[in-house]
């Protein structure tokens, strides 16, 4: 079976399950936007630095087309959704609502502007999850649709849509990468035994095969991965995604005096302790993953100190 055939069958099955199990308390717009988010997640490891986007076309309560942005540089979600409509249903498009989890683009990039496609197809109602913060779009897609006479609804499941593309949104609003911290520690709060050089042997391993796979999945979700020069000298880590299918992130070694903010869209900081603490002390992070082992070291290199976060940023703790 070809990859396209597999995705087509998967999408059909998910669509059928969605119609059966969609939450009953949702409004119609929320229900179909939820489906957009399901579709968008299929592009989790293949769309960066573009956002993940899903699109659903609905005519009188029936999904007649859907799609998602599958690959960076490839057709956007709206294009794939329109292409999925059966030829005998194409005449329904002007009477249909198209749901899109992110504002349709209005500029020429690697692909034509999606807002123009929706105007061309005659959609009279467009429901958008959240605005695109990219300065090349940033409301222009909405205005183009409104100028063409379409009713545009913005902000349906906005929180969920923004969370899905938090890396993309952070980069375009704060002009820095979305920064994720990750480390593993013993039950008594150490990340390693004390070592002076590589001759002292390898670092203590806290990960299980399961948590190691999760870490590599996390790496595949970031464009770059960073360690301090001390960790690089001691361990020469490969920093790859060998236990998870996905693109290897760009490797960065932080030297003394260098900026903590490299020019990339998402950054995973894996340590060591001084490097991680530098990001915490500078309040320069957005999400954290801590792997906590049952192993006791009793002495060694202390784990970074992270107090309760008043900003409510997500801190995920896995116990091994």
CSV table of C-alpha atoms in Angstrom, one decimal:
chain,number,residue,atom,x,y,z
A,1,UNK,CA,0.0,0.0,0.0
A,2,UNK,CA,1.3,3.4,-0.9
A,3,UNK,CA,1.8,6.1,1.7
A,4,UNK,CA,-1.0,8.3,0.1
A,5,UNK,CA,-3.4,5.3,0.1
A,6,UNK,CA,-2.6,4.7,3.8
A,7,UNK,CA,-3.2,8.3,4.8
A,8,UNK,CA,-6.4,8.3,2.8
A,9,UNK,CA,-7.7,5.2,4.6
A,10,UNK,CA,-6.6,6.5,8.0
A,11,UNK,CA,-8.4,9.8,7.3
A,12,UNK,CA,-11.6,8.0,6.3
A,13,UNK,CA,-11.6,5.9,9.4
A,14,UNK,CA,-10.9,8.8,11.7
A,15,UNK,CA,-13.7,10.8,10.1
A,16,UNK,CA,-16.2,8.0,10.6
A,17,UNK,CA,-15.1,7.6,14.3
A,18,UNK,CA,-15.3,11.3,14.8
A,19,UNK,CA,-18.9,11.5,13.6
A,20,UNK,CA,-19.8,8.7,16.1
A,21,UNK,CA,-17.9,9.8,19.1
A,22,UNK,CA,-17.8,13.7,18.8
A,23,UNK,CA,-18.6,15.2,22.2
A,24,UNK,CA,-22.4,16.0,22.4
A,25,UNK,CA,-22.0,19.2,24.3
A,26,UNK,CA,-20.0,20.9,21.5
A,27,UNK,CA,-21.5,23.4,19.2
A,28,UNK,CA,-21.5,22.5,15.5
A,29,UNK,CA,-18.6,24.9,14.8
A,30,UNK,CA,-16.6,23.4,17.8
A,31,UNK,CA,-17.3,19.9,16.6
A,32,UNK,CA,-15.8,20.4,13.2
A,33,UNK,CA,-13.0,22.5,14.5
A,34,UNK,CA,-12.1,19.6,16.8
A,35,UNK,CA,-11.9,17.5,13.7
A,36,UNK,CA,-9.5,20.1,12.1
A,37,UNK,CA,-7.2,19.7,15.1
A,38,UNK,CA,-7.3,15.9,14.8
A,39,UNK,CA,-6.2,16.2,11.2
A,40,UNK,CA,-3.6,18.8,11.9
A,41,UNK,CA,-1.8,16.6,14.3
A,42,UNK,CA,-1.0,14.2,11.4
A,43,UNK,CA,1.7,16.7,10.4
A,44,UNK,CA,3.4,16.8,13.8
A,45,UNK,CA,6.8,15.7,12.6
A,46,UNK,CA,6.7,16.8,8.9
A,47,UNK,CA,5.5,20.5,8.7
A,48,UNK,CA,8.1,22.5,10.7
A,49,UNK,CA,8.9,25.3,10.4
A,50,UNK,CA,5.4,25.7,9.0
A,51,UNK,CA,2.4,25.3,11.4
A,52,UNK,CA,0.2,22.2,11.7
A,53,UNK,CA,-3.1,22.9,10.1
A,54,UNK,CA,-6.3,20.9,9.4
A,55,UNK,CA,-9.3,21.8,7.3
A,56,UNK,CA,-12.8,20.4,7.0
A,57,UNK,CA,-15.5,21.2,4.4
A,58,UNK,CA,-19.1,20.7,5.6
A,59,UNK,CA,-22.3,20.8,3.6
A,60,UNK,CA,-25.6,20.6,5.5
A,61,UNK,CA,-24.1,18.6,8.4
A,62,UNK,CA,-22.1,16.2,6.1
A,63,UNK,CA,-18.3,16.3,5.7
A,64,UNK,CA,-17.6,16.4,2.0
A,65,UNK,CA,-13.9,17.1,2.2
A,66,UNK,CA,-11.0,17.3,4.6
A,67,UNK,CA,-7.2,17.6,4.6
A,68,UNK,CA,-4.2,18.7,6.5
A,69,UNK,CA,-0.8,20.2,5.8
A,70,UNK,CA,1.3,17.1,5.4
A,71,UNK,CA,4.8,18.3,4.5
A,72,UNK,CA,6.8,21.5,4.6
A,73,UNK,CA,6.8,23.0,1.1
A,74,UNK,CA,3.7,20.9,0.1
A,75,UNK,CA,0.1,21.9,-0.4
A,76,UNK,CA,-1.6,23.5,2.6
A,77,UNK,CA,-4.6,22.0,4.5
A,78,UNK,CA,-7.2,24.0,2.6
A,79,UNK,CA,-5.8,22.8,-0.8
A,80,UNK,CA,-5.8,19.2,0.3
A,81,UNK,CA,-9.3,19.5,1.7
A,82,UNK,CA,-10.6,21.0,-1.6
A,83,UNK,CA,-8.8,18.3,-3.6
A,84,UNK,CA,-10.4,15.6,-1.5
A,85,UNK,CA,-14.0,16.7,-2.5
A,86,UNK,CA,-15.5,14.2,-5.0
A,87,UNK,CA,-16.1,15.7,-8.5
A,88,UNK,CA,-19.9,15.2,-8.1
A,89,UNK,CA,-19.8,17.3,-4.9
A,90,UNK,CA,-17.7,20.2,-6.1
A,91,UNK,CA,-20.9,22.2,-6.9
A,92,UNK,CA,-21.7,22.2,-3.2
A,93,UNK,CA,-18.7,24.3,-2.2
A,94,UNK,CA,-20.3,27.7,-2.4
A,95,UNK,CA,-23.1,26.4,-0.1
A,96,UNK,CA,-20.5,24.8,2.3
A,97,UNK,CA,-18.7,25.9,5.4
A,98,UNK,CA,-14.9,25.4,5.5
A,99,UNK,CA,-13.3,25.0,8.9
A,100,UNK,CA,-9.6,25.8,9.2
A,101,UNK,CA,-7.6,25.6,12.5
A,102,UNK,CA,-5.3,28.5,11.4
A,103,UNK,CA,-6.1,31.6,9.3
A,104,UNK,CA,-5.7,30.9,5.6
A,105,UNK,CA,-2.5,32.4,4.2
A,106,UNK,CA,-2.7,35.5,2.0
A,107,UNK,CA,0.7,35.6,0.4
A,108,UNK,CA,2.8,33.7,-2.1
A,109,UNK,CA,5.4,31.5,-0.5
A,110,UNK,CA,6.3,27.9,-1.5
A,111,UNK,CA,2.6,27.6,-2.4
A,112,UNK,CA,-0.1,30.0,-3.7
A,113,UNK,CA,-2.3,31.9,-1.1
A,114,UNK,CA,-5.0,29.7,0.3
A,115,UNK,CA,-7.4,32.7,0.9
A,116,UNK,CA,-7.5,33.2,-2.9
A,117,UNK,CA,-8.4,29.6,-3.4
A,118,UNK,CA,-11.3,29.8,-1.0
A,119,UNK,CA,-12.5,33.0,-2.8
A,120,UNK,CA,-12.1,31.2,-6.2
A,121,UNK,CA,-14.2,28.2,-5.0
A,122,UNK,CA,-16.9,30.5,-3.7
A,123,UNK,CA,-17.0,29.6,0.0
A,124,UNK,CA,-19.6,31.9,1.7
A,125,UNK,CA,-18.7,30.9,5.2
A,126,UNK,CA,-15.3,30.3,6.7
A,127,UNK,CA,-14.6,29.3,10.3
A,128,UNK,CA,-11.1,29.9,11.6
A,129,UNK,CA,-9.6,28.6,14.9
A,130,UNK,CA,-7.0,31.3,15.4
A,131,UNK,CA,-5.2,34.1,13.6
A,132,UNK,CA,-1.8,33.5,12.0
A,133,UNK,CA,0.8,35.6,13.8
A,134,UNK,CA,3.2,35.6,10.9
A,135,UNK,CA,3.5,39.2,9.8
A,136,UNK,CA,3.0,38.1,6.2
A,137,UNK,CA,-0.5,37.0,7.1
A,138,UNK,CA,-1.7,38.4,10.4
A,139,UNK,CA,-5.3,39.2,9.6
A,140,UNK,CA,-4.8,39.7,5.8
A,141,UNK,CA,-6.3,36.3,5.0
A,142,UNK,CA,-9.4,37.2,7.0
A,143,UNK,CA,-9.8,40.5,5.3
A,144,UNK,CA,-9.4,39.1,1.8
A,145,UNK,CA,-12.2,36.6,2.5
A,146,UNK,CA,-14.5,39.3,4.0
A,147,UNK,CA,-13.8,41.6,1.0
A,148,UNK,CA,-15.0,38.8,-1.2
A,149,UNK,CA,-18.3,38.7,0.7
A,150,UNK,CA,-17.6,35.6,2.9
A,151,UNK,CA,-18.9,35.4,6.4
A,152,UNK,CA,-15.8,34.7,8.6
A,153,UNK,CA,-16.0,33.4,12.2
A,154,UNK,CA,-12.7,33.6,14.1
A,155,UNK,CA,-11.8,32.1,17.5
A,156,UNK,CA,-13.5,28.7,17.6
A,157,UNK,CA,-11.5,26.5,20.0
A,158,UNK,CA,-8.9,29.2,19.8
A,159,UNK,CA,-7.0,28.1,22.9
A,160,UNK,CA,-6.7,24.5,21.6
A,161,UNK,CA,-5.6,25.8,18.1
A,162,UNK,CA,-3.0,28.1,19.6
A,163,UNK,CA,-1.6,25.3,21.8
A,164,UNK,CA,-1.2,23.0,18.9
A,165,UNK,CA,1.1,25.6,17.2
A,166,UNK,CA,2.7,27.1,20.3
A,167,UNK,CA,6.2,26.8,18.8
A,168,UNK,CA,5.2,28.6,15.6
A,169,UNK,CA,3.2,31.3,17.5
A,170,UNK,CA,6.0,31.9,20.1
A,171,UNK,CA,8.5,32.3,17.3
A,172,UNK,CA,6.4,34.9,15.4
A,173,UNK,CA,5.2,36.8,18.4
A,174,UNK,CA,8.2,36.8,20.8
A,175,UNK,CA,10.8,36.5,18.0
A,176,UNK,CA,12.7,33.7,19.7
A,177,UNK,CA,12.4,29.9,19.6
A,178,UNK,CA,10.0,28.0,21.8
A,179,UNK,CA,12.3,26.6,24.5
A,180,UNK,CA,11.8,23.2,26.1
A,181,UNK,CA,13.9,22.0,29.0
A,182,UNK,CA,14.5,18.3,29.5
A,183,UNK,CA,16.5,16.3,32.1
A,184,UNK,CA,16.6,13.1,34.0
A,185,UNK,CA,17.3,12.9,37.7
A,186,UNK,CA,17.6,10.4,40.6
A,187,UNK,CA,15.1,10.1,43.3
A,188,UNK,CA,17.3,12.1,45.6
A,189,UNK,CA,17.8,14.9,43.1
A,190,UNK,CA,21.1,14.3,41.2
A,191,UNK,CA,21.5,14.1,37.4
A,192,UNK,CA,24.8,12.3,37.4
A,193,UNK,CA,27.7,11.2,39.4
A,194,UNK,CA,30.7,13.5,39.6
A,195,UNK,CA,33.1,13.1,36.7
A,196,UNK,CA,36.2,15.1,35.7
A,197,UNK,CA,36.8,13.7,32.2
A,198,UNK,CA,35.5,11.2,29.7
A,199,UNK,CA,38.0,8.8,31.2
A,200,UNK,CA,35.8,8.5,34.3
A,201,UNK,CA,33.3,6.6,32.3
A,202,UNK,CA,29.8,7.3,30.9
A,203,UNK,CA,27.0,9.2,32.6
A,204,UNK,CA,24.5,7.4,34.9
A,205,UNK,CA,21.6,6.2,32.8
A,206,UNK,CA,18.2,6.8,34.2
A,207,UNK,CA,16.1,6.2,31.1
A,208,UNK,CA,14.2,3.0,30.4
A,209,UNK,CA,13.6,1.9,26.8
A,210,UNK,CA,10.1,3.4,27.1
A,211,UNK,CA,11.2,6.8,28.4
A,212,UNK,CA,14.1,6.8,25.9
A,213,UNK,CA,11.7,6.5,23.1
A,214,UNK,CA,9.6,9.4,24.5
A,215,UNK,CA,12.8,11.5,24.7
A,216,UNK,CA,13.6,10.8,21.0
A,217,UNK,CA,10.0,11.7,20.1
A,218,UNK,CA,10.5,15.0,21.9
A,219,UNK,CA,13.7,15.5,19.9
A,220,UNK,CA,11.8,14.9,16.6
A,221,UNK,CA,9.4,17.6,17.7
A,222,UNK,CA,12.1,20.3,17.8
A,223,UNK,CA,14.2,21.9,15.1
A,224,UNK,CA,17.4,22.1,17.3
A,225,UNK,CA,18.8,20.5,20.4
A,226,UNK,CA,21.3,22.1,22.7
A,227,UNK,CA,23.8,20.9,25.3
A,228,UNK,CA,26.5,22.7,27.2
A,229,UNK,CA,30.2,22.4,26.3
A,230,UNK,CA,30.9,20.4,29.4
A,231,UNK,CA,28.3,17.7,28.5
A,232,UNK,CA,29.7,17.6,25.0
A,233,UNK,CA,33.3,17.1,26.2
A,234,UNK,CA,32.4,14.4,28.7
A,235,UNK,CA,29.9,12.4,26.6
A,236,UNK,CA,30.0,13.4,22.9
A,237,UNK,CA,26.2,12.7,22.8
A,238,UNK,CA,24.7,11.8,19.4
A,239,UNK,CA,21.5,13.8,20.1
A,240,UNK,CA,19.6,11.9,17.4
A,241,UNK,CA,16.1,10.5,17.0
A,242,UNK,CA,17.3,6.9,16.5
A,243,UNK,CA,14.5,5.4,18.6
A,244,UNK,CA,11.7,7.4,17.0
A,245,UNK,CA,11.0,8.0,13.3
A,246,UNK,CA,11.6,11.6,12.5
A,247,UNK,CA,14.2,14.2,11.5
A,248,UNK,CA,17.2,14.7,13.6
A,249,UNK,CA,17.3,18.1,15.2
A,250,UNK,CA,20.2,20.5,14.5
A,251,UNK,CA,22.9,20.0,17.2
A,252,UNK,CA,24.1,23.1,19.1
A,253,UNK,CA,26.8,23.2,21.8
A,254,UNK,CA,26.6,26.2,24.0
A,255,UNK,CA,30.0,27.7,24.8
A,256,UNK,CA,30.8,30.4,27.4
A,257,UNK,CA,29.6,33.8,26.5
A,258,UNK,CA,27.2,32.7,23.8
A,259,UNK,CA,23.6,33.8,23.6
A,260,UNK,CA,21.0,31.5,25.1
A,261,UNK,CA,18.8,32.2,22.1
A,262,UNK,CA,20.0,30.6,18.9
A,263,UNK,CA,18.1,31.6,15.6
A,264,UNK,CA,15.8,28.6,15.3
A,265,UNK,CA,11.9,28.1,15.8
A,266,UNK,CA,12.0,25.5,18.5
A,267,UNK,CA,14.8,24.5,20.8
A,268,UNK,CA,15.2,21.5,23.1
A,269,UNK,CA,17.7,22.0,25.9
A,270,UNK,CA,19.1,18.7,27.3
A,271,UNK,CA,21.7,20.0,29.7
A,272,UNK,CA,23.9,19.6,31.6
A,273,UNK,CA,23.0,21.1,35.0
A,274,UNK,CA,24.7,24.5,34.6
A,275,UNK,CA,23.2,25.0,31.1
A,276,UNK,CA,19.7,24.1,32.2
A,277,UNK,CA,20.0,26.3,35.3
A,278,UNK,CA,21.1,29.2,33.2
A,279,UNK,CA,17.8,29.0,31.2
A,280,UNK,CA,15.8,28.6,34.4
A,281,UNK,CA,17.5,31.6,36.1
A,282,UNK,CA,17.0,33.7,33.0
A,283,UNK,CA,13.3,32.7,32.9
A,284,UNK,CA,13.9,31.7,29.4
A,285,UNK,CA,11.8,28.6,28.9
A,286,UNK,CA,8.3,27.6,27.8
A,287,UNK,CA,7.9,23.9,28.8
A,288,UNK,CA,9.8,21.3,30.8
A,289,UNK,CA,10.1,17.6,30.8
A,290,UNK,CA,11.6,15.9,33.9
A,291,UNK,CA,12.3,12.2,34.1
A,292,UNK,CA,12.5,11.1,37.7
A,293,UNK,CA,14.1,7.7,38.5
A,294,UNK,CA,13.7,5.5,41.6
A,295,UNK,CA,17.5,5.2,41.6
A,296,UNK,CA,19.4,6.8,44.6
A,297,UNK,CA,22.8,8.3,43.9
A,298,UNK,CA,23.3,9.9,47.4
A,299,UNK,CA,25.9,12.3,45.9
A,300,UNK,CA,26.8,13.8,42.5
A,301,UNK,CA,25.8,16.6,40.3
A,302,UNK,CA,22.7,18.3,41.6
A,303,UNK,CA,19.7,18.5,39.3
A,304,UNK,CA,18.5,22.0,38.3
A,305,UNK,CA,16.3,23.8,40.8
A,306,UNK,CA,12.9,24.8,39.4
A,307,UNK,CA,10.5,26.4,41.7
A,308,UNK,CA,6.7,26.5,41.3
A,309,UNK,CA,6.1,28.5,38.1
A,310,UNK,CA,3.8,31.5,38.6
A,311,UNK,CA,3.2,31.7,34.8
A,312,UNK,CA,1.7,28.2,34.8
A,313,UNK,CA,4.0,26.9,32.1
A,314,UNK,CA,3.6,23.1,31.6
A,315,UNK,CA,6.0,20.9,33.6
A,316,UNK,CA,5.7,17.2,32.7
A,317,UNK,CA,7.2,14.7,35.1
A,318,UNK,CA,7.7,11.0,34.1
A,319,UNK,CA,8.5,8.5,36.7
A,320,UNK,CA,10.7,5.5,35.8
